[in-house]
Every structure is written in structure tokens, then in C-alpha cells.
CSV table of C-alpha atoms in Angstrom, one decimal:
chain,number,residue,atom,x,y,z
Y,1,UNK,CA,0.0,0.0,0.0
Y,2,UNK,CA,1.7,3.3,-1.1
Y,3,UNK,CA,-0.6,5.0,0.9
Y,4,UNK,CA,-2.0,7.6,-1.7
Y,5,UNK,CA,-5.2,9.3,-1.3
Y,6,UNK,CA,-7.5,11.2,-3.5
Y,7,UNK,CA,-10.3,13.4,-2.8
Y,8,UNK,CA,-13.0,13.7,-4.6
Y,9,UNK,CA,-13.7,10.4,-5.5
Y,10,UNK,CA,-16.6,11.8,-7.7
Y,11,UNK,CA,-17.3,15.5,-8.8
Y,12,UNK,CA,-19.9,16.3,-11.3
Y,13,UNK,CA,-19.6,20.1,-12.1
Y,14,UNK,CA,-20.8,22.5,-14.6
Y,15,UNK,CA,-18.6,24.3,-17.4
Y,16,UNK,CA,-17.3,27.4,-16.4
Y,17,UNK,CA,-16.6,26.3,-12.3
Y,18,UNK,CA,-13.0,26.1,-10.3
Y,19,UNK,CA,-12.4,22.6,-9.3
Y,20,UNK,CA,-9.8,21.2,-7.5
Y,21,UNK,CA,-8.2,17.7,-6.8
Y,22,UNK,CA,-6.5,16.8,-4.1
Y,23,UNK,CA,-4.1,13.9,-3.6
Y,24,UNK,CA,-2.4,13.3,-0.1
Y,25,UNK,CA,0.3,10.7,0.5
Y,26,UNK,CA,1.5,9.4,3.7
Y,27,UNK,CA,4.8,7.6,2.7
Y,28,UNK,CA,7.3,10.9,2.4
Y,29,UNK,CA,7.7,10.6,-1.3
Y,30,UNK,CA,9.7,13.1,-4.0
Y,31,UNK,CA,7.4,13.3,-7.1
Y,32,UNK,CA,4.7,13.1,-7.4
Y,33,UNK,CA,2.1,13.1,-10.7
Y,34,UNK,CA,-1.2,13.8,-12.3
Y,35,UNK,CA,-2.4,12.0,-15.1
Y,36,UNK,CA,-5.5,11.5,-17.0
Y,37,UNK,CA,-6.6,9.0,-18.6
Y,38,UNK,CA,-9.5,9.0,-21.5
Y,39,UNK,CA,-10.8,6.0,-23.9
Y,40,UNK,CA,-8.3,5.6,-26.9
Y,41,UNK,CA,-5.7,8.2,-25.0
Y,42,UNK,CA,-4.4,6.1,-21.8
Y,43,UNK,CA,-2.7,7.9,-19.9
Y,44,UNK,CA,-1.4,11.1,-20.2
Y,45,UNK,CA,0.4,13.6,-17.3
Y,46,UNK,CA,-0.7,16.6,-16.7
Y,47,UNK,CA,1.9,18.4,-14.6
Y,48,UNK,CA,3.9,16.8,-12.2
Y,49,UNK,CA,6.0,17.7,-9.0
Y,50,UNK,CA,9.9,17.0,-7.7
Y,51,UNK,CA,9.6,18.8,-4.4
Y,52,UNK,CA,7.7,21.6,-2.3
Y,53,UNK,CA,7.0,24.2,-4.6
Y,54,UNK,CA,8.7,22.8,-7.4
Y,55,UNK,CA,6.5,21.8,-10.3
Y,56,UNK,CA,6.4,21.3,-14.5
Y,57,UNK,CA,4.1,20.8,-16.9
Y,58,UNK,CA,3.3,17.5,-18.6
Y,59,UNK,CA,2.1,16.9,-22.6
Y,60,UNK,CA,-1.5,17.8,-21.8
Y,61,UNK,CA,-1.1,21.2,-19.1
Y,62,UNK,CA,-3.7,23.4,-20.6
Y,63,UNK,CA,-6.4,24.6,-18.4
Y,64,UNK,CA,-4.2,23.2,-15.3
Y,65,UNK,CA,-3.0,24.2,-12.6
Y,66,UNK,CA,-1.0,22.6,-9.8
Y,67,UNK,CA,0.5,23.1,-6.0
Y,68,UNK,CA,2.7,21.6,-4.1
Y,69,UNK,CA,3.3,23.4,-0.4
Y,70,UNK,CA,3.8,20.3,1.6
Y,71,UNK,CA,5.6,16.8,0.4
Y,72,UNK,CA,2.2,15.4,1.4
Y,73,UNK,CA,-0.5,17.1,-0.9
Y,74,UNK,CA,-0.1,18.0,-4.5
Y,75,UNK,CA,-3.4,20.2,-5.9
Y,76,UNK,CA,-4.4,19.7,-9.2
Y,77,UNK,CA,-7.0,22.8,-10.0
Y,78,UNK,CA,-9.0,23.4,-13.2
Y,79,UNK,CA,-9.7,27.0,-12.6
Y,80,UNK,CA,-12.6,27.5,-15.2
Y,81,UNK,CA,-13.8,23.3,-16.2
Y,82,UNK,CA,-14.6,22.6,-19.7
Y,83,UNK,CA,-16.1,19.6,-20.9
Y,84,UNK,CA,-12.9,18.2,-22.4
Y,85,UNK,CA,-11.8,18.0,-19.1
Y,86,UNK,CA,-14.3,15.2,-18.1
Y,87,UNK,CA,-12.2,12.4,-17.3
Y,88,UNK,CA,-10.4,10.5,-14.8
Y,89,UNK,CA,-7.6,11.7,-12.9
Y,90,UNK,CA,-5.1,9.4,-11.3
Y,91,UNK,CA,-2.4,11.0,-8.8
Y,92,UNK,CA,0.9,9.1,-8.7
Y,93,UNK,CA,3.8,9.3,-6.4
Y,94,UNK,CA,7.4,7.4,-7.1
Y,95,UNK,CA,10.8,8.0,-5.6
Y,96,UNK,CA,12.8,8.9,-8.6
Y,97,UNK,CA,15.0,6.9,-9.9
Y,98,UNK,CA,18.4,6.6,-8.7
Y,99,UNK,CA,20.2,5.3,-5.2
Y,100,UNK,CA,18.4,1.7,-6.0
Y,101,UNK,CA,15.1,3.5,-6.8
Y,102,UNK,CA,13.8,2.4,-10.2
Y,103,UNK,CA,11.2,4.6,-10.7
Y,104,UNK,CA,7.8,2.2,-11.1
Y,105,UNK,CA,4.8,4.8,-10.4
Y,106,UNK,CA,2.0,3.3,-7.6
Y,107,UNK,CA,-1.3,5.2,-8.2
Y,108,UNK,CA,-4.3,6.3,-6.2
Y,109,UNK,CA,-7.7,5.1,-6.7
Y,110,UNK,CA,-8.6,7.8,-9.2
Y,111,UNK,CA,-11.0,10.9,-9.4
Y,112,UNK,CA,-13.7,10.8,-11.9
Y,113,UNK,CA,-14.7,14.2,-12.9
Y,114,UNK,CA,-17.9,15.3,-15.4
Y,115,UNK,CA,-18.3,19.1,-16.4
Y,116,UNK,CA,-21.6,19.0,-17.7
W,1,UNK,CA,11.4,9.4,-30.1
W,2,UNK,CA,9.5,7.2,-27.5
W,3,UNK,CA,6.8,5.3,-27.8
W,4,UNK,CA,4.9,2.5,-26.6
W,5,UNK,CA,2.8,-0.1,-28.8
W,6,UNK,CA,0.2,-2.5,-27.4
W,7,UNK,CA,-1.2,-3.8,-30.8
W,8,UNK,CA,-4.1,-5.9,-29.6
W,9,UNK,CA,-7.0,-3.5,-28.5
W,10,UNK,CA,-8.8,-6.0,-27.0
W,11,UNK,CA,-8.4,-10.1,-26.2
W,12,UNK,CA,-10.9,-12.5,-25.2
W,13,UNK,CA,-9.5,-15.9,-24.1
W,14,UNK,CA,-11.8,-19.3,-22.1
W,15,UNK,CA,-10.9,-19.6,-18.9
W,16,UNK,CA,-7.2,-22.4,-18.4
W,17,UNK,CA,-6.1,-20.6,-21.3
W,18,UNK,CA,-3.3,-19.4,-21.8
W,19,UNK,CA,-2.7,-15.9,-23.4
W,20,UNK,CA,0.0,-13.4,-24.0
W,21,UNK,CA,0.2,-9.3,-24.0
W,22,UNK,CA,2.3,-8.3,-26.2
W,23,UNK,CA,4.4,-5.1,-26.1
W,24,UNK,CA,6.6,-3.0,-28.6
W,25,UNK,CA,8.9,0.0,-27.2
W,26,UNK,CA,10.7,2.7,-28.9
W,27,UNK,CA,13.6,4.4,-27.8
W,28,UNK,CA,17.2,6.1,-28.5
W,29,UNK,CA,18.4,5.8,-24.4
W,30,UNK,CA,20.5,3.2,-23.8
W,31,UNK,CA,19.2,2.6,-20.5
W,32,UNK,CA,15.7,2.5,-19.4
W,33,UNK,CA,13.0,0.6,-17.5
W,34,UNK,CA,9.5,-1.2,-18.5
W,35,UNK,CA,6.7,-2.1,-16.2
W,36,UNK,CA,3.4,-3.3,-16.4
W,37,UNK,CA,0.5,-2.5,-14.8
W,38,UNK,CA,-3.2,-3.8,-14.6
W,39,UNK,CA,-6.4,-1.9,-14.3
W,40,UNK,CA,-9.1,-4.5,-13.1
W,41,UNK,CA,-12.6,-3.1,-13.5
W,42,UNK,CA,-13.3,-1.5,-10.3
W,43,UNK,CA,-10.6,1.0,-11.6
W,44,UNK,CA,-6.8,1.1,-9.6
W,45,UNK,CA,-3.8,0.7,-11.5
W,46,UNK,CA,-1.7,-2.0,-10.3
W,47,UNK,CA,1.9,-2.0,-10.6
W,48,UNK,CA,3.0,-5.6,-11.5
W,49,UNK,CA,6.9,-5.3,-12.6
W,50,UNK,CA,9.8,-3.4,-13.8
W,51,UNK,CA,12.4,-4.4,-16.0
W,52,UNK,CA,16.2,-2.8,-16.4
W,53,UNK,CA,16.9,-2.5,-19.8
W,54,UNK,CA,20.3,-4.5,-19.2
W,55,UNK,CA,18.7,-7.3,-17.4
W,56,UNK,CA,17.2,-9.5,-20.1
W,57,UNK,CA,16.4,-12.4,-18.2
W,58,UNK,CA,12.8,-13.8,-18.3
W,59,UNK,CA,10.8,-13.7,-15.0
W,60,UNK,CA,8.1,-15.9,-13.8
W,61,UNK,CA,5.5,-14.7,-10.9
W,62,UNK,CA,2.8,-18.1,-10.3
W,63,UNK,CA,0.6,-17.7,-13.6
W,64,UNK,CA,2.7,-14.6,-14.5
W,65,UNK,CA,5.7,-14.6,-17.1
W,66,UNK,CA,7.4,-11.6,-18.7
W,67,UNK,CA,9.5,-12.4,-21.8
W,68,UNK,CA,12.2,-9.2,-22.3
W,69,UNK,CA,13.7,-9.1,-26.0
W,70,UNK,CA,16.0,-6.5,-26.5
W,71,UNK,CA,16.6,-7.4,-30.0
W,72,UNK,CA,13.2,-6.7,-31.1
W,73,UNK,CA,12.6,-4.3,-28.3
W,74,UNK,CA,9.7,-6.1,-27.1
W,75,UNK,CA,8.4,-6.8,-23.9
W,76,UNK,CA,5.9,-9.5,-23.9
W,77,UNK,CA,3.2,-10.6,-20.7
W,78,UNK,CA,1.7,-14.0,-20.7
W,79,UNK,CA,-0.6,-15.6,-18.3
W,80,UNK,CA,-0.7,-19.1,-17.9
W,81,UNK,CA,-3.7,-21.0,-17.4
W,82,UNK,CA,-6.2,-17.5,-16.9
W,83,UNK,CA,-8.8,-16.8,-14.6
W,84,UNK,CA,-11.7,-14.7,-14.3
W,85,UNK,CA,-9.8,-12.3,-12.1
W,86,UNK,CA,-7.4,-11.6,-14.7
W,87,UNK,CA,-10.0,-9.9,-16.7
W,88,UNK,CA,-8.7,-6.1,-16.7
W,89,UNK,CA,-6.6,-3.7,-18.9
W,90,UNK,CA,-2.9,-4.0,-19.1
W,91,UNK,CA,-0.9,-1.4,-19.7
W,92,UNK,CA,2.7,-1.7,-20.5
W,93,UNK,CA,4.9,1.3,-19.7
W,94,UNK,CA,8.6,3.0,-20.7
W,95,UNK,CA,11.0,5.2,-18.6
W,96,UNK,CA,14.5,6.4,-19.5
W,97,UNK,CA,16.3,5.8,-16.4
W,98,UNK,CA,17.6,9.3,-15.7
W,99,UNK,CA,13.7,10.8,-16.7
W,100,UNK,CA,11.0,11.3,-14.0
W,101,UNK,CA,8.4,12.8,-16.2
W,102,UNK,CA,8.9,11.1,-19.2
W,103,UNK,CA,7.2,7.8,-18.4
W,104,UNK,CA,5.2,6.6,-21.6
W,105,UNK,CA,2.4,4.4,-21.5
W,106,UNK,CA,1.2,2.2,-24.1
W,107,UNK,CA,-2.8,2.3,-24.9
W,108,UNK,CA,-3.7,-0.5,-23.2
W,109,UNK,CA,-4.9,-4.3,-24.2
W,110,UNK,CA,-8.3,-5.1,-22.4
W,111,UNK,CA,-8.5,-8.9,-21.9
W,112,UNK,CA,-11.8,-10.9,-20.7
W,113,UNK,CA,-12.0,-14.3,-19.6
W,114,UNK,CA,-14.8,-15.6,-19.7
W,115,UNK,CA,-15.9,-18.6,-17.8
């Protein structure tokens, strides 16, 4: 158990509406990541984060926002929700790679978000 | 450039079958890792290995068996003798060693067994 939560599970929102995604880990870790994943698409990352306050921007970062100010919670926002944003969103954490770490990603539950 | 290729969209196999995932990479580093992970139908992703690009040797996990072939740059999943619980969507993955955002997935191969 890499003890990663997400919150909301479910969200149904209309167009137009802030949302935000949290994801909470327990376990200490360095990065940790947002993807989405859509039918046909997989999964893509969204932004991603190496420390407190230190973020980037995966292939698919428009209309996203993220924050990181403790190791343990990494925000995701949509600050205005459009309906190509209805999807699922996975947060994953990893230690890097490097000092015997290899990298593999563990992932949380997942957030399934509709802007109607 | 990277890339991940899971060619079969979709599998259906009887239940004692046996069936295997296959999985194409592309990539200029010289050192990198594969995994695989499952997503049953209520939804998690499941990490279930990780391969070093200089360890080619086959593993073998109870029904589960991973066949790594650098030479055709494949990296192939079977299940022995499947069950209804291995109904779920695998996902092969790729990540250059020294790259913690650039980890490429594959689109997926949804296999059902069916009873």
C-alpha cells in the first residue's frame, strides 16, 4: 500500500466552475504526478511535481493548474472546467530513480470528474 | 522518439487458457526501464513489474511470465492458465532511467475471460 489518497472520488460540475483535486500521501515521497486517462488516450500527465514548490508541466497542461506546499499534498485545479476536461484523474507518487530506486509509479484510486 | 505499442486493443480468451500481452517499445536511451501495470474493472492501476533495460532475463511470478527481448525491443506478458480475475486492462509502460516525467504508456490491451 503506497498509501495515496484522493479526494473527490466523484465530482460532477458544470462548465465554467473552479475545481480542485487533491491527492495526499503518507509515505514521504519526491514526485509526485497527475495524469488523466481518456478511452483511446491512456494515460497522459498533466503536470507533475519533484519537491515543495517545485512543479512542471506535462504533454497535456492546458487549463491546469497545480501546487505543491507540503511533500504530502499535490493540488491539481482546473480553474474554469470545460467539458474536455471530463475524465479520470489518477495521482501518482514514485521516488525517482536513482540510489536503487527504479522509478515504477504506484497510483491512487482515481477521481472521476464530469463538467456538464 | 519514445513510444509505446500495445497492438491488440482487445483479447478474449476461455478460462485455463493461456494468453499473451504483447508489447513493442521505442527508444534512443541506452538505458531504461519497462513495467506493467493492470487496471481491473473496479478502476486502480496495479503496478505488477519493472524491467532494467540490461537485465534481459525472463521472469516468472505463479501464472505470470514476462519475456524481455531486447533485440526486437519487445516486452511480452503472458498468463498461464487465466482466470476470471485476470479480466482487466494492461498497460505496458517505458522510462529512461535518468527521466521522472517522461514515463510513456502504451494504450492498453483489455483482456476478458470468460468462464
Amino acid at each position: 500500500d503506497a498509501g495515496i489518497t484522493q479526494s473527490p472520488r466523484h465530482k460532477v460540475t458544470e462548465t465554467g466552475t473552479p475545481v480542485t483535486l487533491r491527492c495526499h500521501q503518507t509515505e514521504n515521497h519526491r514526485y509526485m504526478y497527475w495524469y488523466r486517462q481518456d478511452p483511446g488516450h491512456g494515460l497522459r500527465l498533466i503536470h507533475y511535481s519533484y519537491g515543495v514548490k517545485d512543479t512542471d508541466k506535462g504533454e497535456v497542461s492546458d487549463g491546469y493548474s497545480v501546487s505543491r506546499s507540503k511533500t504530502e499534498d499535490f493540488l491539481l485545479t482546473l480553474e474554469s472546467a470545460t467539458s474536455s476536461q471530463t475524465s479520470v484523474y489518477f495521482c501518482a507518487i514514485t521516488e525517482g530513480v536513482g540510489g536503487g530506486n527504479t522509478g515504477e509509479l504506484f497510483f491512487g484510486e482515481g477521481s472521476r470528474l464530469t463538467v456538464l | 522518439a519514445q513510444k509505446v505499442t500495445q497492438a491488440q486493443t482487445e483479447i478474449s480468451v476461455v478460462e485455463k487458457e493461456d494468453v499473451t500481452l504483447d508489447c513493442v517499445y521505442e527508444t534512443r536511451d541506452t538505458t531504461y526501464y519497462l513495467f506493467w501495470y493492470k487496471q481491473p474493472p473496479s478502476g486502480e492501476l496495479v503496478f505488477l513489474i519493472r524491467r532494467n533495460s540490461f537485465d534481459e532475463q525472463n521472469e516468472i511470478s505463479g501464472r505470470y511470465s514476462w519475456n524481455f527481448q531486447k533485440s526486437t525491443s519487445s516486452f511480452n506478458f503472458t498468463i498461464t492458465a487465466s482466470q476470471v480475475v485476470d479480466s482487466a486492462v494492461y498497460f505496458c509502460a517505458l522510462r529512461p532511467k535518468t527521466s521522472y516525467d517522461k514515463v510513456i504508456f502504451g494504450p492498453g490491451t483489455s483482456l476478458s475471460v470468460i468462464p
